[in-house]
mmCIF file of C-alpha atoms in Angstrom:
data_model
loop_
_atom_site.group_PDB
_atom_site.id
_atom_site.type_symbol
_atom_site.label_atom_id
_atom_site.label_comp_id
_atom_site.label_asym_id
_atom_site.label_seq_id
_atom_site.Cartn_x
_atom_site.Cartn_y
_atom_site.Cartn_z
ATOM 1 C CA UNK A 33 -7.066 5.693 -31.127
ATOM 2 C CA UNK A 34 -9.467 8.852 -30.229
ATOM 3 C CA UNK A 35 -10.211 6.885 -26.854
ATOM 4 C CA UNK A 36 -6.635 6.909 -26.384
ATOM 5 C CA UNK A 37 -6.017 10.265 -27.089
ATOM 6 C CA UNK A 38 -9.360 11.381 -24.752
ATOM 7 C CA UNK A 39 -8.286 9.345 -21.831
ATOM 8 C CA UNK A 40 -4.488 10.982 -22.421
ATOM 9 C CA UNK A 41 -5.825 14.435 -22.426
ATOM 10 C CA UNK A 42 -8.166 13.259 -19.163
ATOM 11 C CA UNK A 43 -4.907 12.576 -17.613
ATOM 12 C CA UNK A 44 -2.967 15.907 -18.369
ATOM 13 C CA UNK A 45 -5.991 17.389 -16.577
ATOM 14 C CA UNK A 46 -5.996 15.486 -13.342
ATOM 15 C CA UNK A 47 -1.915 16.337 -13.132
ATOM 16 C CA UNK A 48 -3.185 19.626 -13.772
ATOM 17 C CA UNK A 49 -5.991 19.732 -11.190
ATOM 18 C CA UNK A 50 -2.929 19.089 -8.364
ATOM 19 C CA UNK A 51 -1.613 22.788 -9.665
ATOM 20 C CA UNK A 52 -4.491 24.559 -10.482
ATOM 21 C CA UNK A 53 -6.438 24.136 -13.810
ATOM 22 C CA UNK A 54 -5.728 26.775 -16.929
ATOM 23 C CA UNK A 55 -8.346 28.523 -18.509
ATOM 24 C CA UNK A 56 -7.874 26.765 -21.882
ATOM 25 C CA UNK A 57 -8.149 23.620 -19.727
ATOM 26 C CA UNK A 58 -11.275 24.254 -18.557
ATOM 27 C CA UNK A 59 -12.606 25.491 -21.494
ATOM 28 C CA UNK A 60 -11.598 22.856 -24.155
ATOM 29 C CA UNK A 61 -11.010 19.596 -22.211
ATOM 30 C CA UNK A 62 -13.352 16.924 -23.208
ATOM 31 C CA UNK A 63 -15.179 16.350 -20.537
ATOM 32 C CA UNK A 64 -17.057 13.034 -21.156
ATOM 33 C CA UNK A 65 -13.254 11.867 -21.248
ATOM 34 C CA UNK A 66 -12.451 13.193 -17.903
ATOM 35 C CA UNK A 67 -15.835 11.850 -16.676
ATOM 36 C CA UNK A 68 -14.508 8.381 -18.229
ATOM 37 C CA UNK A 69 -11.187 8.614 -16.933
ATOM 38 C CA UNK A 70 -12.478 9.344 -13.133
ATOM 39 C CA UNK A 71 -14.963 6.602 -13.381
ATOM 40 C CA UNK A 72 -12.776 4.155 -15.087
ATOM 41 C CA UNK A 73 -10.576 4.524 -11.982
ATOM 42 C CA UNK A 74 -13.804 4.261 -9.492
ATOM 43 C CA UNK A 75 -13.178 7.759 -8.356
ATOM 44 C CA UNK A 76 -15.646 9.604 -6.506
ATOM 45 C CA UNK A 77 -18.632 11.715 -8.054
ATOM 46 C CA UNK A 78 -17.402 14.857 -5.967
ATOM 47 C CA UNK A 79 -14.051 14.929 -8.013
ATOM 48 C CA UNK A 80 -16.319 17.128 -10.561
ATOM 49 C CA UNK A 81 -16.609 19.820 -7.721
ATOM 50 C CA UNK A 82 -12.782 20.361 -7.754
ATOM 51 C CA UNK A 83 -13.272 20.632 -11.203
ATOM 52 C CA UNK A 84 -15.783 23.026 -11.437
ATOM 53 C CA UNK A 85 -14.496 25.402 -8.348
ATOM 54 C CA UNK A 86 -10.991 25.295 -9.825
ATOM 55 C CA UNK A 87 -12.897 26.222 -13.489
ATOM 56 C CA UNK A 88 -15.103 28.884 -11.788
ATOM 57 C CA UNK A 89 -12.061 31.134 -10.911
ATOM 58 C CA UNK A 90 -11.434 31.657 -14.865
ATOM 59 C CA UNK A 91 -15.234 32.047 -15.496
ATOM 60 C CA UNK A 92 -15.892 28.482 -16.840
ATOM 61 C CA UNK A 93 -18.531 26.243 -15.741
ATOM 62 C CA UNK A 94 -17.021 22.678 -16.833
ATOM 63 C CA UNK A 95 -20.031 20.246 -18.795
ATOM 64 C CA UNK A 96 -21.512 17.935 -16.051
ATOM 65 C CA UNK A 97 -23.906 15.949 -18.052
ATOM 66 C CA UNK A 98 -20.478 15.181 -20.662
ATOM 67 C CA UNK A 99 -19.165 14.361 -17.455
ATOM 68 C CA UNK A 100 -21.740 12.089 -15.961
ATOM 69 C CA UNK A 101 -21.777 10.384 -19.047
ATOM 70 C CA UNK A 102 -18.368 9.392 -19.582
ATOM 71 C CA UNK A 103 -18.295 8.672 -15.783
ATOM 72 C CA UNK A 104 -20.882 6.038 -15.837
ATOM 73 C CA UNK A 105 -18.934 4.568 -19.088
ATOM 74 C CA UNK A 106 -16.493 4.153 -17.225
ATOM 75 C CA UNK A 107 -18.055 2.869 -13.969
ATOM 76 C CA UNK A 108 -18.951 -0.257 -16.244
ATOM 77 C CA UNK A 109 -15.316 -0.949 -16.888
ATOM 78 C CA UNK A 110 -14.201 -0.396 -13.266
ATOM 79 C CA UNK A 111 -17.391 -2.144 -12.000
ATOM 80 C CA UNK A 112 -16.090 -5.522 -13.044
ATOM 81 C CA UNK A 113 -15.690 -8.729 -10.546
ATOM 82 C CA UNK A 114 -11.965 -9.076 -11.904
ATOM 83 C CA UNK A 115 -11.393 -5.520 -11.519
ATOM 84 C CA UNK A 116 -12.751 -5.670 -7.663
ATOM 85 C CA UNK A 117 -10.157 -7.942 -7.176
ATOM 86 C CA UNK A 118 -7.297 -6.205 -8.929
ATOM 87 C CA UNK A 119 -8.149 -3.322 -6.983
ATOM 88 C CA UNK A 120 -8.213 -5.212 -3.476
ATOM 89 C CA UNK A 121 -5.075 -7.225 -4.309
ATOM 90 C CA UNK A 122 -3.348 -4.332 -4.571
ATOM 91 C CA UNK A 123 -4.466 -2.799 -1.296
ATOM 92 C CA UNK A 124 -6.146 0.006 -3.041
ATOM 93 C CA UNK A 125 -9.506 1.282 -1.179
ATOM 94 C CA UNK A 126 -12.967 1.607 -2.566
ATOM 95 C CA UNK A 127 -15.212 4.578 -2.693
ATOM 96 C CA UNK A 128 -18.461 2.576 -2.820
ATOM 97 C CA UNK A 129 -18.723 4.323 -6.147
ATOM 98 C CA UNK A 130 -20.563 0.931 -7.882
ATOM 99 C CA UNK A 131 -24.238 0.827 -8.678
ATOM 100 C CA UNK A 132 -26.537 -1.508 -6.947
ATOM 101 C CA UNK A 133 -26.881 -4.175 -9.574
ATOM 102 C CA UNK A 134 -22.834 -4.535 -10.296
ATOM 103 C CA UNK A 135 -21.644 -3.461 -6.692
ATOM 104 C CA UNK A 136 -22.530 -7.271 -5.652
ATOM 105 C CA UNK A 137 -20.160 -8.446 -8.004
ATOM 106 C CA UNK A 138 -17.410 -6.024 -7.721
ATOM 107 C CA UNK A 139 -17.356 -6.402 -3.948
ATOM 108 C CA UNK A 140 -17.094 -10.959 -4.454
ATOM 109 C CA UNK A 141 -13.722 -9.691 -5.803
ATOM 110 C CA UNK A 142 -12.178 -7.419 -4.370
ATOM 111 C CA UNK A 143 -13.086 -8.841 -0.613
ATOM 112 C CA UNK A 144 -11.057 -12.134 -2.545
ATOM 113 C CA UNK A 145 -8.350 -9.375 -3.386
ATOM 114 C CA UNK A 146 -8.359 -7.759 0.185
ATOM 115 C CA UNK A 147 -7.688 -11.118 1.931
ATOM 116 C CA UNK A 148 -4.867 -12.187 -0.586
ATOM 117 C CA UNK A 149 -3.000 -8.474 -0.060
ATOM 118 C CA UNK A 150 -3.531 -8.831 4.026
ATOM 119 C CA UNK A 151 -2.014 -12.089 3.964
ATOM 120 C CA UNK A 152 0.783 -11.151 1.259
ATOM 121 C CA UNK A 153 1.489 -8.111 3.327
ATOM 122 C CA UNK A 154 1.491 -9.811 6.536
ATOM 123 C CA UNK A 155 3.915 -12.467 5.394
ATOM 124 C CA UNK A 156 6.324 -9.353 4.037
ATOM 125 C CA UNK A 157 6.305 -7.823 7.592
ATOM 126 C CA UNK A 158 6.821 -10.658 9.244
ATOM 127 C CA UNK A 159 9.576 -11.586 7.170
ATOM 128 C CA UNK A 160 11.257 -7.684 7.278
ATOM 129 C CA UNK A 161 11.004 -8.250 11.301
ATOM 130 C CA UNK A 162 12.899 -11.272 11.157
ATOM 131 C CA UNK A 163 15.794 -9.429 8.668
ATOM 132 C CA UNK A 164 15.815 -6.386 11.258
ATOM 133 C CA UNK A 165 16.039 -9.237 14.548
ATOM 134 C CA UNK A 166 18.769 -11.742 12.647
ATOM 135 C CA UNK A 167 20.589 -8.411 11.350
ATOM 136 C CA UNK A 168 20.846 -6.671 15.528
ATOM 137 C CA UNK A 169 21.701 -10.004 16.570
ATOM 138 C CA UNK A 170 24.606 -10.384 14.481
ATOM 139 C CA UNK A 171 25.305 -6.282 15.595
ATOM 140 C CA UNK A 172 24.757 -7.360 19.000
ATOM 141 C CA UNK A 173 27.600 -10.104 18.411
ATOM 142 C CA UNK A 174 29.923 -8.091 17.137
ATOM 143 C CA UNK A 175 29.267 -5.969 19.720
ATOM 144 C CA UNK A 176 29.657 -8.349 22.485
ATOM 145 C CA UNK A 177 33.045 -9.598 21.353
ATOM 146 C CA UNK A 178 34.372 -6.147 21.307
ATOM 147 C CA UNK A 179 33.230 -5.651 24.790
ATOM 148 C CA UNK A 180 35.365 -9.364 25.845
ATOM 149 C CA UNK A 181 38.242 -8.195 24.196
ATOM 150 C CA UNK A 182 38.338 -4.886 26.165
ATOM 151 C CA UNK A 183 37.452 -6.588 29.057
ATOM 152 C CA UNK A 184 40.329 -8.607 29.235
ATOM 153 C CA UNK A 185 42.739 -6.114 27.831
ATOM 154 C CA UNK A 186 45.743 -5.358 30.341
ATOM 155 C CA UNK A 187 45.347 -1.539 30.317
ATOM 156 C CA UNK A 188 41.362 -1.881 31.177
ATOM 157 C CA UNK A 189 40.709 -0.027 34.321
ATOM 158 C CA UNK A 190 38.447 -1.479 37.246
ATOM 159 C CA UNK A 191 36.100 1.334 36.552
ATOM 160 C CA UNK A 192 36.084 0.702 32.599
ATOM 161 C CA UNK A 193 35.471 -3.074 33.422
ATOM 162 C CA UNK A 194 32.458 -3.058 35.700
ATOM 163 C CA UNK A 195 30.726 -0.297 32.589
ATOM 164 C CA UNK A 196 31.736 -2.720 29.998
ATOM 165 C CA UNK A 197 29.850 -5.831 31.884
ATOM 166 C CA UNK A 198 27.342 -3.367 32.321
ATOM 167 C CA UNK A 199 26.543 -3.180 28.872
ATOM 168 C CA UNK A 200 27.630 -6.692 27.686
ATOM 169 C CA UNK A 201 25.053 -7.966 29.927
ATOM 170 C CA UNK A 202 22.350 -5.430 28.747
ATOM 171 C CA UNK A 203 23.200 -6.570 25.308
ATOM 172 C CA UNK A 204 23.419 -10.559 26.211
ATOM 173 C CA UNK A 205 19.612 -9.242 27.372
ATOM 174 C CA UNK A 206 18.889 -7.844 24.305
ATOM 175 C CA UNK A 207 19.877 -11.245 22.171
ATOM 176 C CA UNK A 208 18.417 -13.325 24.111
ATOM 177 C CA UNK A 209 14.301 -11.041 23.716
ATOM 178 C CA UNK A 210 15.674 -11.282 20.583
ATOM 179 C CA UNK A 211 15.861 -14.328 20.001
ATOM 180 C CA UNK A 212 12.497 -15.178 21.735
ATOM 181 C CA UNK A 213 10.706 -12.965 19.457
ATOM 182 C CA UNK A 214 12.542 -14.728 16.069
ATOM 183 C CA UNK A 215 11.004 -17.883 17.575
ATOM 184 C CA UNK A 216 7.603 -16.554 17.481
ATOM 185 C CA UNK A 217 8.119 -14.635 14.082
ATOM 186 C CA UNK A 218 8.993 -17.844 12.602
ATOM 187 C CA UNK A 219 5.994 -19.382 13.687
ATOM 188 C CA UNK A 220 3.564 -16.519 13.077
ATOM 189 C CA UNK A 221 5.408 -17.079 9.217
ATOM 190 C CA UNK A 222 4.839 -20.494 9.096
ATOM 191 C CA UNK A 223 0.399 -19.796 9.887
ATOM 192 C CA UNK A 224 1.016 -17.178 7.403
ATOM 193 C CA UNK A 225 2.544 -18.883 4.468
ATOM 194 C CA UNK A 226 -0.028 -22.077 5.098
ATOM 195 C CA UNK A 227 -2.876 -19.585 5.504
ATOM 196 C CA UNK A 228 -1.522 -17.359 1.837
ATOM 197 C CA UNK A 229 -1.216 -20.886 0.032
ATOM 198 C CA UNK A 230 -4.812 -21.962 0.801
ATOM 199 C CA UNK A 231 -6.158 -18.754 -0.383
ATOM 200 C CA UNK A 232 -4.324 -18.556 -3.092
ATOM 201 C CA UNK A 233 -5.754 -22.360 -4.262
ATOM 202 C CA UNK A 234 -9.548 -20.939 -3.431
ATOM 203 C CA UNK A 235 -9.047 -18.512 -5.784
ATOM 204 C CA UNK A 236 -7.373 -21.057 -8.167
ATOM 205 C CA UNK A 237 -10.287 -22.895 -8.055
ATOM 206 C CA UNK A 238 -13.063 -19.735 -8.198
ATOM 207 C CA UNK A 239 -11.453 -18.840 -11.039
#
């Protein structure tokens, strides 16, 4: 419960460090908790200097060795194999913040992570490109019939006819690079979903 309570008050001040720090802040924050709270989250050391330049304009020099402390606590619990790979599977970057003897370890999983996200990512953009494509084509339809009817409407002038094939043809154009590029999207999803289901059963069996 005190942990709890630390790691809340470490959070208040980051929010506040966005707006500026208070004196009070400075001066009563615990911080081994802050320390914790940045190294728990694989933050970089030179966070503290924000810190202490935000605490210097209200006279307060902020407790680095409390800080260290609960920093490298907290490296221990972010410096984790399963936590590498949280962190890369969520496309988050690292700050090569890990110690020699568990960077090794944190970097196995969160390069297992990092491929997972690319792929997962990749598959959602191919996927949104193929929405927008289908989506214009069925604009470009619409579009296109509009243009017919006009064309063959009886008050239509000759001038109003040769701009409407005009654009009915740039359109027709249009669909057709569409189209093309839907063919390829489909295939590029096809490598992508073979390529996400193999990683995903290497990591099924790592794990």
């Amino acid at each position: 419960l005190r942990q709890t309570s630390l790691l809340a008050a470490a959070a208040v001040l980051h929010l506040a460090v966005c707006a500026g720090i208070s004196q009070s802040e400075c001066q009563y924050s615990d911080w081994r908790a802050v320390g914790y709270e940045d190294g728990s989250l694989g933050r970089p050391a030179h966070d503290f200097g924000t810190y202490r330049k935000r605490c210097a304009d209200h006279g307060v020099t902020p407790d680095f060795g409390a800080y260290q402390q609960g920093r490298e606590a907290g490296l221990i619990e972010y410096c984790q194999e399963s936590r590498g790979f949280q962190e890369g599977s969520a496309g988050r970057s690292y700050a090569s913040v890990c110690p020699a003897d568990s960077e090794v370890k944190f970097l196995y999983g969160y390069h297992d992570g990092r491929t997972l996200h690319e792929l997962e990512s990749g598959l959602r953009s191919t996927n949104r490109r193929l929405r927008n494509h289908e989506g214009r084509i069925k604009q470009i339809d619409f579009e296109l019939a509009e243009k017919t009817n006009a064309l063959i409407g009886v008050t239509t002038t000759r001038e109003e006819r040769l701009r409407l094939v005009v654009l009915a043809t740039q359109l027709a154009e249009e669909r057709s690079t569409l189209k093309s590029e839907i063919s390829d999207l489909l295939a590029q999803r096809e490598v992508l979903q073979a390529q996400l289901a193999t990683a995903r059963q290497e990591l099924l069996t790592k794990r």
